[in-house]
């Protein structure tokens, strides 16, 4: 019997010839990522000295302050300062601040490589699977053990194969694929499983858009979301200056065992929206006509350059509806600059958008755009749980960057095809 992509990566890091779904193995961790919200300040700084005098494989540790940046109050400023000081005191060279959401920063700075095991204190670490890495979120207690030993135990997951073939129609984006897949599988349908995305639709898709899909694998309960490495992946890594001999490429075997196989036709996909208060409460945007108060374009899911460009093309020469707030937070400092240099941010601003710093603050409801009771937001981010973006009495709809832009123009949840 052949092996899946996850089984091959975990076998390599467990120093075994082969592993099978269901096995529990100790694996080497290639990259350990901590953010400011669940990083050093959560028992790690206090308990680590009790376990070891040295951080194991210090060069593989990355710390990113992104949730509380820019700080909105004294407490947030203290947390960022603590994270910064701890990283300096422990000689963590890979410390980033004000650079943007951690998953995008990890990719941009070459910390995500094919065939590696990457664990981070943020559930959307699974975005790294777009580059062929076994990337997953862990808790702070587990991260404490990883820092002390350089290893952790994992159960080898079963794998769901999700195939999308065909070409996406105008107005439909990668985010729509993600939402449709989650709607079919359900918020717990892939619990502790790997989801491997394959098919000609992804072959045609650029890396930025692939990231929007693997980012949300955890919204089905998945341990990881993976895409096979291809020429586009390698070209992306080449653009970062990463040497090809620094990583290993694996693919699932033709006779690998999958616990489930799903097949979708991209040509039949319509723009999708996840309605409150579950990510799997998905329907076509054309079925929803809810008035909104705020539209959000950004986060590690929907704020990359291609997302901003798509929204700007739809908004060019138009104005957002009176009384509507359109907030834009690029996914990283580098993307912010690229969008500015290309005039994309100016187009968005002229349409009425407020351009924010690259931050997690809006998405997770910490600062820069919280919702009041009874307010409604259409967001290109990844979660619409109760209280996610502010008040527990607010309502969040999730859509593609194009859907967000179209909705900002009309003041209601709107199918972007109305403007194409």
PDB file of C-alpha atoms in Angstrom, residues 34-36 38-53 55 63 79 81-87 89-90 121 140-141 143-145 147-148:
ATOM      1  CA  UNK A  34       5.200  31.461  18.713  1.00  0.00           C
ATOM      2  CA  UNK A  35       3.061  34.568  18.524  1.00  0.00           C
ATOM      3  CA  UNK A  36       2.504  37.257  21.126  1.00  0.00           C
ATOM      4  CA  UNK A  38      -0.037  32.446  23.073  1.00  0.00           C
ATOM      5  CA  UNK A  39       3.736  32.600  23.054  1.00  0.00           C
ATOM      6  CA  UNK A  40       6.366  33.252  25.754  1.00  0.00           C
ATOM      7  CA  UNK A  41       4.023  35.042  28.159  1.00  0.00           C
ATOM      8  CA  UNK A  42       1.831  31.924  28.584  1.00  0.00           C
ATOM      9  CA  UNK A  43       3.789  29.766  31.066  1.00  0.00           C
ATOM     10  CA  UNK A  44       6.699  29.268  28.650  1.00  0.00           C
ATOM     11  CA  UNK A  45       8.857  32.009  30.153  1.00  0.00           C
ATOM     12  CA  UNK A  46       8.153  30.748  33.691  1.00  0.00           C
ATOM     13  CA  UNK A  47       8.378  26.981  33.175  1.00  0.00           C
ATOM     14  CA  UNK A  48      11.135  26.629  30.557  1.00  0.00           C
ATOM     15  CA  UNK A  49      14.007  27.228  33.016  1.00  0.00           C
ATOM     16  CA  UNK A  50      12.660  24.395  35.161  1.00  0.00           C
ATOM     17  CA  UNK A  51      12.929  21.969  32.231  1.00  0.00           C
ATOM     18  CA  UNK A  52      16.191  22.982  30.595  1.00  0.00           C
ATOM     19  CA  UNK A  53      18.896  25.606  30.639  1.00  0.00           C
ATOM     20  CA  UNK A  55      16.317  26.056  24.174  1.00  0.00           C
ATOM     21  CA  UNK A  63       8.639  34.555  17.460  1.00  0.00           C
ATOM     22  CA  UNK A  79       2.549  41.897  26.235  1.00  0.00           C
ATOM     23  CA  UNK A  81       7.271  44.308  25.208  1.00  0.00           C
ATOM     24  CA  UNK A  82       7.429  41.069  27.187  1.00  0.00           C
ATOM     25  CA  UNK A  83       7.535  39.042  23.959  1.00  0.00           C
ATOM     26  CA  UNK A  84      10.248  41.273  22.514  1.00  0.00           C
ATOM     27  CA  UNK A  85      12.351  41.211  25.698  1.00  0.00           C
ATOM     28  CA  UNK A  86      12.027  37.428  26.143  1.00  0.00           C
ATOM     29  CA  UNK A  87      13.154  36.860  22.568  1.00  0.00           C
ATOM     30  CA  UNK A  89      17.140  37.577  26.385  1.00  0.00           C
ATOM     31  CA  UNK A  90      16.945  34.101  24.886  1.00  0.00           C
ATOM     32  CA  UNK A 121       0.907  28.527  18.727  1.00  0.00           C
ATOM     33  CA  UNK A 140       1.415  26.679  24.628  1.00  0.00           C
ATOM     34  CA  UNK A 141       2.054  23.696  26.917  1.00  0.00           C
ATOM     35  CA  UNK A 143       5.227  24.323  22.631  1.00  0.00           C
ATOM     36  CA  UNK A 144       6.991  24.387  25.990  1.00  0.00           C
ATOM     37  CA  UNK A 145       7.972  20.759  25.490  1.00  0.00           C
ATOM     38  CA  UNK A 147      11.364  24.253  23.012  1.00  0.00           C
ATOM     39  CA  UNK A 148      12.911  22.014  25.673  1.00  0.00           C
TER      40      UNK A 148
END
